[in-house]
Short mmCIF file of C-alpha atoms and ligand atoms in Angstrom, two decimals:
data_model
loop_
_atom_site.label_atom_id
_atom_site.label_comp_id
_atom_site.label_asym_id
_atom_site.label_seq_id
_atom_site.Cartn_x
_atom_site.Cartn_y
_atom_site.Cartn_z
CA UNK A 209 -8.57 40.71 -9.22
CA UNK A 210 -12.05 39.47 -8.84
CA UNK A 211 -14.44 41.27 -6.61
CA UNK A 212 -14.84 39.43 -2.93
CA UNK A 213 -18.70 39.64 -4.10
CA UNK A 214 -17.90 37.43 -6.98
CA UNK A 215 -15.91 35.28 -4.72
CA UNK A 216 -18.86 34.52 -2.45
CA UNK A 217 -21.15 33.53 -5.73
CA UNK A 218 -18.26 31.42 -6.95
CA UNK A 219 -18.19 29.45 -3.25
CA UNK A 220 -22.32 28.92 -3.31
CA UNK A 221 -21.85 28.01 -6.93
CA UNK A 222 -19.36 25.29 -5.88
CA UNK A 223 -21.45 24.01 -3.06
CA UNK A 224 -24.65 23.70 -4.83
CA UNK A 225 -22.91 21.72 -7.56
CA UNK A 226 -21.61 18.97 -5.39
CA UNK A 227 -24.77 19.05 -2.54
CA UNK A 228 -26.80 18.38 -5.77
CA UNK A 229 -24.02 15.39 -6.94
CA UNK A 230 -25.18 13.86 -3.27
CA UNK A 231 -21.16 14.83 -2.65
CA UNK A 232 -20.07 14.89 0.85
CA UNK A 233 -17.57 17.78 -0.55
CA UNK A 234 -14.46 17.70 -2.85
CA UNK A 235 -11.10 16.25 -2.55
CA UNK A 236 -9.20 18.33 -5.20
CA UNK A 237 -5.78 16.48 -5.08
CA UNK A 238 -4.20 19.46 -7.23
CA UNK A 239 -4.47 22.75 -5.37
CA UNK A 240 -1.51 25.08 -4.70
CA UNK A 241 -0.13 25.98 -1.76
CA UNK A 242 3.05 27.96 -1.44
CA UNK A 243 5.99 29.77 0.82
CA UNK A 244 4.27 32.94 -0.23
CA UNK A 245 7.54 34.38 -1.91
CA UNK A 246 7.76 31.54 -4.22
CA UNK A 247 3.46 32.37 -4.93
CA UNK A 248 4.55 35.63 -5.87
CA UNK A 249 7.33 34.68 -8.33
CA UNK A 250 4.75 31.92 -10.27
CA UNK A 251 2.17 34.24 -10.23
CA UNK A 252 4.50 37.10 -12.04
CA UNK A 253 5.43 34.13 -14.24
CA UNK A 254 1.92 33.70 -15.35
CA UNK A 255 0.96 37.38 -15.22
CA UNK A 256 3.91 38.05 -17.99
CA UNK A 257 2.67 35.32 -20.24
CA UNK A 258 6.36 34.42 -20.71
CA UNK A 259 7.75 30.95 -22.38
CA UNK A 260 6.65 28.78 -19.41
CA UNK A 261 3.20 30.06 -19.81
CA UNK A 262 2.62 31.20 -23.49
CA UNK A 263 -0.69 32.87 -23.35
CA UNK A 264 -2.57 35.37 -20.90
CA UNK A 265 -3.37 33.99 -17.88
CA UNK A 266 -5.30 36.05 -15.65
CA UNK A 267 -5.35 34.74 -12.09
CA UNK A 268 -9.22 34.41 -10.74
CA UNK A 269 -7.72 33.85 -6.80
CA UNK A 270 -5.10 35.43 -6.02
CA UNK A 271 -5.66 36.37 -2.53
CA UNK A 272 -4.15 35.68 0.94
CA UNK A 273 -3.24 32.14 2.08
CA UNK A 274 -5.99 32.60 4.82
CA UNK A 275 -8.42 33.98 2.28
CA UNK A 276 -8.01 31.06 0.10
CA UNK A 277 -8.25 28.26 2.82
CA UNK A 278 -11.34 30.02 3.77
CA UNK A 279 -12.14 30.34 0.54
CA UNK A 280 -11.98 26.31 -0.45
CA UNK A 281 -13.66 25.73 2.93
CA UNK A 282 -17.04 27.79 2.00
CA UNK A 283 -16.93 25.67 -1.42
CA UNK A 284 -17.00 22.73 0.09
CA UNK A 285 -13.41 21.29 -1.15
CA UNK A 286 -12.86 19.55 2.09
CA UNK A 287 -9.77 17.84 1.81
CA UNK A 288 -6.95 19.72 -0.78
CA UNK A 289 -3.51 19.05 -1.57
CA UNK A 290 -1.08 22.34 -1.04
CA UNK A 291 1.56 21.55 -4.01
CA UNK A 292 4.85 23.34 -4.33
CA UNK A 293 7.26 22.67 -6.81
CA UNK A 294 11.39 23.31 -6.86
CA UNK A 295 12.05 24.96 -10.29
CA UNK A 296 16.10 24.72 -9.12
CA UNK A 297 18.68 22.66 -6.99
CA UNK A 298 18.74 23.96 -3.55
CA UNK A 299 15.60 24.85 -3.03
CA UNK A 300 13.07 21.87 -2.35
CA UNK A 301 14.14 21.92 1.37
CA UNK A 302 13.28 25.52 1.88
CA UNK A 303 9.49 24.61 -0.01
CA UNK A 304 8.59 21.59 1.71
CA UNK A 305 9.45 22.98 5.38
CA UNK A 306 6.96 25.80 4.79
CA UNK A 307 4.12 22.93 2.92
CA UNK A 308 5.07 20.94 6.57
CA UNK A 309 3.85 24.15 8.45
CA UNK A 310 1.01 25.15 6.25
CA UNK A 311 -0.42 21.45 6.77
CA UNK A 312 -0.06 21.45 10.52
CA UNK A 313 -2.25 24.20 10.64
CA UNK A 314 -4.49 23.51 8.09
CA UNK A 315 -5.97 19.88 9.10
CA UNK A 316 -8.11 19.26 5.52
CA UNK A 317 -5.15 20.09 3.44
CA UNK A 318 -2.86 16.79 2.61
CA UNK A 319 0.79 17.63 3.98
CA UNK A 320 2.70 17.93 0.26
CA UNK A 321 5.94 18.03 -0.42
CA UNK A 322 8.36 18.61 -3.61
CA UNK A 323 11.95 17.42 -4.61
CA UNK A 324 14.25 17.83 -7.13
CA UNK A 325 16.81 15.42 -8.93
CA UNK A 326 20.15 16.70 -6.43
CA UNK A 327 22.47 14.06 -3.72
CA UNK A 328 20.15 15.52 -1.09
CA UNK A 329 16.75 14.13 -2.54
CA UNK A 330 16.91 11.02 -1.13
CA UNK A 331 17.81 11.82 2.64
CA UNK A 332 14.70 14.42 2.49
CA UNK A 333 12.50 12.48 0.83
CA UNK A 334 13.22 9.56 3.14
CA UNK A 335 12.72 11.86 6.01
CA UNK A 336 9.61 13.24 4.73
CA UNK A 337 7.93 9.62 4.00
CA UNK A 338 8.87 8.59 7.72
CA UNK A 339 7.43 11.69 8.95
CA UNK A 340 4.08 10.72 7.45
CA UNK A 341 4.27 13.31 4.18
CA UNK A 342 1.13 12.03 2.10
CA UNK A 343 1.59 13.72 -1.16
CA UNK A 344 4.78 15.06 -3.59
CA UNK A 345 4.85 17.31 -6.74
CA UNK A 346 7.43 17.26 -9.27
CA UNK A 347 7.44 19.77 -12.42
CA UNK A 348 9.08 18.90 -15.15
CA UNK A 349 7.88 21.23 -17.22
CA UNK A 350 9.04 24.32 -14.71
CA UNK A 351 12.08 22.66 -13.42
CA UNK A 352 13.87 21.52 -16.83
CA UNK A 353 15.27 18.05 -15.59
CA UNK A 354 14.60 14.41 -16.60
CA UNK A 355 12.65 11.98 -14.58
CA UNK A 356 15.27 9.62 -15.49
CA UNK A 357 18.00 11.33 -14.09
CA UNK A 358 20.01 8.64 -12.30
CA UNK A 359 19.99 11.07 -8.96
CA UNK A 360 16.20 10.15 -8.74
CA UNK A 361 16.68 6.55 -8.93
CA UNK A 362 16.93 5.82 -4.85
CA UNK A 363 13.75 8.57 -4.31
CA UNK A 364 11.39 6.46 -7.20
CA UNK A 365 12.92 3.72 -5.12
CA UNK A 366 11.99 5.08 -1.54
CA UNK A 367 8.39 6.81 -3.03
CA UNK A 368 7.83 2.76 -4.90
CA UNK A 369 8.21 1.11 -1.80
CA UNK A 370 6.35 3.49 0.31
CA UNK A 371 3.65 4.05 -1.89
CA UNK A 372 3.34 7.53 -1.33
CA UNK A 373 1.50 9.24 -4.10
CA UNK A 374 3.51 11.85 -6.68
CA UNK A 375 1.60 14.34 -9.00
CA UNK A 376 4.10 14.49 -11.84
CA UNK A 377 3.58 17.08 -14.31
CA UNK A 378 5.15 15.94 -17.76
CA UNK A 379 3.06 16.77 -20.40
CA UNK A 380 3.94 18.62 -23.32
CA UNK A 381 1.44 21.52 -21.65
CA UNK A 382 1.60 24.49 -22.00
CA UNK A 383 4.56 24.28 -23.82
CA UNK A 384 6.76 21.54 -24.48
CA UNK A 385 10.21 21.53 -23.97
CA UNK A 386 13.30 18.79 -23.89
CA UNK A 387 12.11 17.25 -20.64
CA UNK A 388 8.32 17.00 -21.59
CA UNK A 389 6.25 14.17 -23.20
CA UNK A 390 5.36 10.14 -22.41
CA UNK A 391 9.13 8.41 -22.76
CA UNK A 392 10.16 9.87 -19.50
CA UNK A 393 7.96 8.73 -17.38
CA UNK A 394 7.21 5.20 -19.61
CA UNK A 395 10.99 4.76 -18.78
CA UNK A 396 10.52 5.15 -14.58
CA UNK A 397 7.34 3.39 -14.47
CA UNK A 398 8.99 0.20 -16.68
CA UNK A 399 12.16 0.50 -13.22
CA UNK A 400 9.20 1.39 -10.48
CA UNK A 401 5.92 0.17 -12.01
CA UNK A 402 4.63 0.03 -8.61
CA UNK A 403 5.17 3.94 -8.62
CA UNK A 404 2.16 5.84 -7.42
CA UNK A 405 1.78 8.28 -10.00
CA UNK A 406 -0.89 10.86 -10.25
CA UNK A 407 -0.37 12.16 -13.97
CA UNK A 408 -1.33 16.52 -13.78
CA UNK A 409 -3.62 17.19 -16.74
CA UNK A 410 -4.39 14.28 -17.75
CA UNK A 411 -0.65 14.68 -19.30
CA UNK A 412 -2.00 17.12 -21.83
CA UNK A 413 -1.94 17.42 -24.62
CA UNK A 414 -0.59 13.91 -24.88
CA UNK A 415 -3.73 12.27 -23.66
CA UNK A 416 -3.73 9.14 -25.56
CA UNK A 417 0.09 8.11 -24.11
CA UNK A 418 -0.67 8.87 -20.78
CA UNK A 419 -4.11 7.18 -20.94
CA UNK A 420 -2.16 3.71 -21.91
CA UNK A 421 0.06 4.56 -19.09
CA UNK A 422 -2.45 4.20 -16.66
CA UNK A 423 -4.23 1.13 -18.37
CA UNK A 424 -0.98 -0.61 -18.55
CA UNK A 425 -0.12 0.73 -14.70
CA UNK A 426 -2.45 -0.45 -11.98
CA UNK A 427 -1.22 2.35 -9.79
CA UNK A 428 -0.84 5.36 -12.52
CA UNK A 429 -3.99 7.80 -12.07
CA UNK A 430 -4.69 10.90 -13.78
CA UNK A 431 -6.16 14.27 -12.79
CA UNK A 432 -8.35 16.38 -14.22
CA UNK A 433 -6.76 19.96 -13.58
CA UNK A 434 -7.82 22.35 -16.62
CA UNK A 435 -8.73 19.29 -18.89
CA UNK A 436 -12.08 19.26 -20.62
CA UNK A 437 -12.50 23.47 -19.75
CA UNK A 438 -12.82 26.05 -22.78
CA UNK A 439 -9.42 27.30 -21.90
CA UNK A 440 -7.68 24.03 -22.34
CA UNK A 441 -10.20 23.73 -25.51
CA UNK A 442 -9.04 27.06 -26.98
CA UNK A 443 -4.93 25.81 -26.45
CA UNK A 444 -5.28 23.08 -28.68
CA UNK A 445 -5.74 20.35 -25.78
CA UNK A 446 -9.33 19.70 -26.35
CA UNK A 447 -9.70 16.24 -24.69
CA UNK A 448 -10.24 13.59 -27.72
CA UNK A 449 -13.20 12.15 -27.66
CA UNK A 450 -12.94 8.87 -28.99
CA UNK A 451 -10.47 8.36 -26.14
CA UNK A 452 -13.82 8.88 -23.53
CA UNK A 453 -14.85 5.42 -23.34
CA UNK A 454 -11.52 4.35 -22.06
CA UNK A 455 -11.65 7.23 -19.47
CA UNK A 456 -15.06 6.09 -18.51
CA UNK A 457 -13.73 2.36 -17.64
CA UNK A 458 -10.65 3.72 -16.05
CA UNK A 459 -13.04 5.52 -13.74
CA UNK A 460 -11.29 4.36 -10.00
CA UNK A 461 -8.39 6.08 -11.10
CA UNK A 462 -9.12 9.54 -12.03
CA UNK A 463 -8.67 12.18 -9.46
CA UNK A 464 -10.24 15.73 -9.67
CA UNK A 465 -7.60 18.58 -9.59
CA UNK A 466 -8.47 21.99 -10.14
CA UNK A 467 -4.84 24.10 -10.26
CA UNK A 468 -6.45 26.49 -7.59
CA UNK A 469 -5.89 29.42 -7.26
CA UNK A 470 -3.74 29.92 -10.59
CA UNK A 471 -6.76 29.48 -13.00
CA UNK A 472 -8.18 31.86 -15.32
CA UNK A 473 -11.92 31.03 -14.93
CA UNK A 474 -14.57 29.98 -12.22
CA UNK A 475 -13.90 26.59 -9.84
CA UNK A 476 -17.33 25.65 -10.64
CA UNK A 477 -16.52 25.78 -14.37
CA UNK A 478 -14.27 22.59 -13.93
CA UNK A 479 -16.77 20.68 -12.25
CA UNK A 480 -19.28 21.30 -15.22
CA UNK A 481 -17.01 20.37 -17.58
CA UNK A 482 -16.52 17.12 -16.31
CA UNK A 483 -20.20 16.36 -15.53
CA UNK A 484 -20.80 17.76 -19.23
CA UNK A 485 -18.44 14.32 -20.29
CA UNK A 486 -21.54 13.03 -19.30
CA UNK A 487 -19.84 9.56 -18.25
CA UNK A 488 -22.55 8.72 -15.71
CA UNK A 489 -23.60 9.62 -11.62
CA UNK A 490 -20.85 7.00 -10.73
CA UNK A 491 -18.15 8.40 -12.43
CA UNK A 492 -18.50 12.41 -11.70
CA UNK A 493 -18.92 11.22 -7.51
CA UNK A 494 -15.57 8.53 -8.01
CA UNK A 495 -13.57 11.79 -9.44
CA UNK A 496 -14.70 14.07 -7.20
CA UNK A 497 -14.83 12.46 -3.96
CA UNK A 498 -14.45 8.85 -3.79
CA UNK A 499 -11.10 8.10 -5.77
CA UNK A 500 -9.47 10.42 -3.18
CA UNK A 501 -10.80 9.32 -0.50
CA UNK A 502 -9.58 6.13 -1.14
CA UNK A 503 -6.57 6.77 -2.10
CA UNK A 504 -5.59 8.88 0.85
CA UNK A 505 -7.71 7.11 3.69
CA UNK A 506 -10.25 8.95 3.88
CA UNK A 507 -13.42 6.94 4.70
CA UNK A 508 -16.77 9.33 4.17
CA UNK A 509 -18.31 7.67 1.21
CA UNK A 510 -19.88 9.82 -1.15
CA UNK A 511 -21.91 7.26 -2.81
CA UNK A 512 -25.18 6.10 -1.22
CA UNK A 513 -26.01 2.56 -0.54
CA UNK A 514 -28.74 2.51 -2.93
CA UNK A 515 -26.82 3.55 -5.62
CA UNK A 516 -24.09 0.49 -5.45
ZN1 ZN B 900 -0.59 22.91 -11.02
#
């Protein structure tokens, strides 16, 4: 574990980096929150390097819930999302009545929620949206189901018609298995193409399928988490870059997401990485303030008049 010392550097690195970026803060839409049980299971998953995983993965914040709310609030990452994700049936209800606590008492987070493909989804998802839940996570990768499972037909339904936004990790990353990959999720968007899909990773390492996703979608985004860092770089899912242009144009719908507190490196070394792209001023403040915003109502604009 990292000392607090390096902690504090790491938070005045952060809020440098956007102050300088004429930022009014971060909206990170892919931050993880969890019943702190279920933290401690991922993080053992990630500190064996197992099959999920398949590579060392040492965890830079693994502290306290209360330390790392603090924590994001010193770097500046004003509004957050608090993901959870249900790896089994059974379980979703359990995770998203501890996200609905954690997000009544922390006001920047974005109250998250998770489901799974079982006959309950749909009454607790329908609850959830009616209750005002502003953000859902679904793992593919972790949970071993398809997206086309016919018992998640009524919740793309519900989510469609609600337009409530779901981070859906379904890339092939870190490793694939039979769930992974573009079909699934071409095959729900071509039922719900109103789906508001926020794609985790960019859908690494299948960037190029994912990308035509979200040109072909008008509501498909993509987040950054991990993409474009040395550790992504080093696992084979360097970011292609003849595919940067098109990123570039699709700027209004790329969202940052960091995977905090389950990386192996520095926040700040994210937000480098993506101002490295060197796609332009515009661009780095859309990602990492103003797409968010937008998306989830927030009004403080981070771009200045001038600059329009
Ligand atoms: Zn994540």
């Amino acid at each position: 574990m990292a000392e607090p010392r390096d902690l504090t550097s790491d938070a005045a690195d952060v809020a440098s980096w956007w102050q300088r970026h004429g930022l009014p803060g971060l909206f990170d839409v892919h931050v993880h929150f969890m019943a702190p049980r279920v933290q401690r299971a991922v993080w053992e998953v990630f500190d064996s390097a197992g099959p999920k995983v398949g590579r060392p993965w040492p965890i830079r914040y693994r502290l306290a819930d209360e330390d790392r709310v603090e924590l994001l609030r010193t770097m500046g990452v004003r509004r957050f999302s608090a993901l959870s994700y249900a790896h089994k049936p059974g379980v979703a209800e359990f995770l998203n009545d501890w996200a609905r606590d954690f997000a009544a008492r922390v006001p920047e987070s974005l109250w998250s929620a998770t489901l799974y493909p079982e006959e309950s989804a749909p009454g607790y998802v329908g609850e959830l949206i009616a209750a005002g839940v502003e953000i859902f996570k679904v793992h593919v990768q972790v949970g071993d189901f398809h997206l086309n499972d016919p018992l998640l037909d009524p919740v793309w339904g519900l989510l469609e018609d609600a337009g409530t936004p779901v981070v859906i990790h379904v890339g092939s990353g870190p490793v694939a298995n039979a769930f992974t990959g573009p079909e699934p999720l071409r095959r729900v968007l071509a039922s719900y193409p109103r789906l508001r899909v926020i794609v985790a990773h960019m859908g690494a390492p299948e960037y190029l399928e994912f990308l035509e996703l979200a040109e072909r979608y008008p509501e498909v985004r993509l987040d950054t988490t991990m993409v474009f860092t040395e550790f992504f770089s080093e696992a084979s899912a360097a970011y292609p870059s003849e595919l940067l242009p098109r990123l570039h144009d699709l700027g209004d719908r790329v969202l940052l997401g960091t995977d905090f507190p389950t990386i192996p490196y520095p926040y700040l070394h994210q937000l480098e990485a993506l101002e490295g792209l060197d796609l332009g001023e515009q661009w780095l403040r859309s990602v990492c303030w103003d797409n968010g915003a937008k998306l989830f109502g927030e009004t403080r604009s981070a771009t200045p008049p001038r600059d329009r």
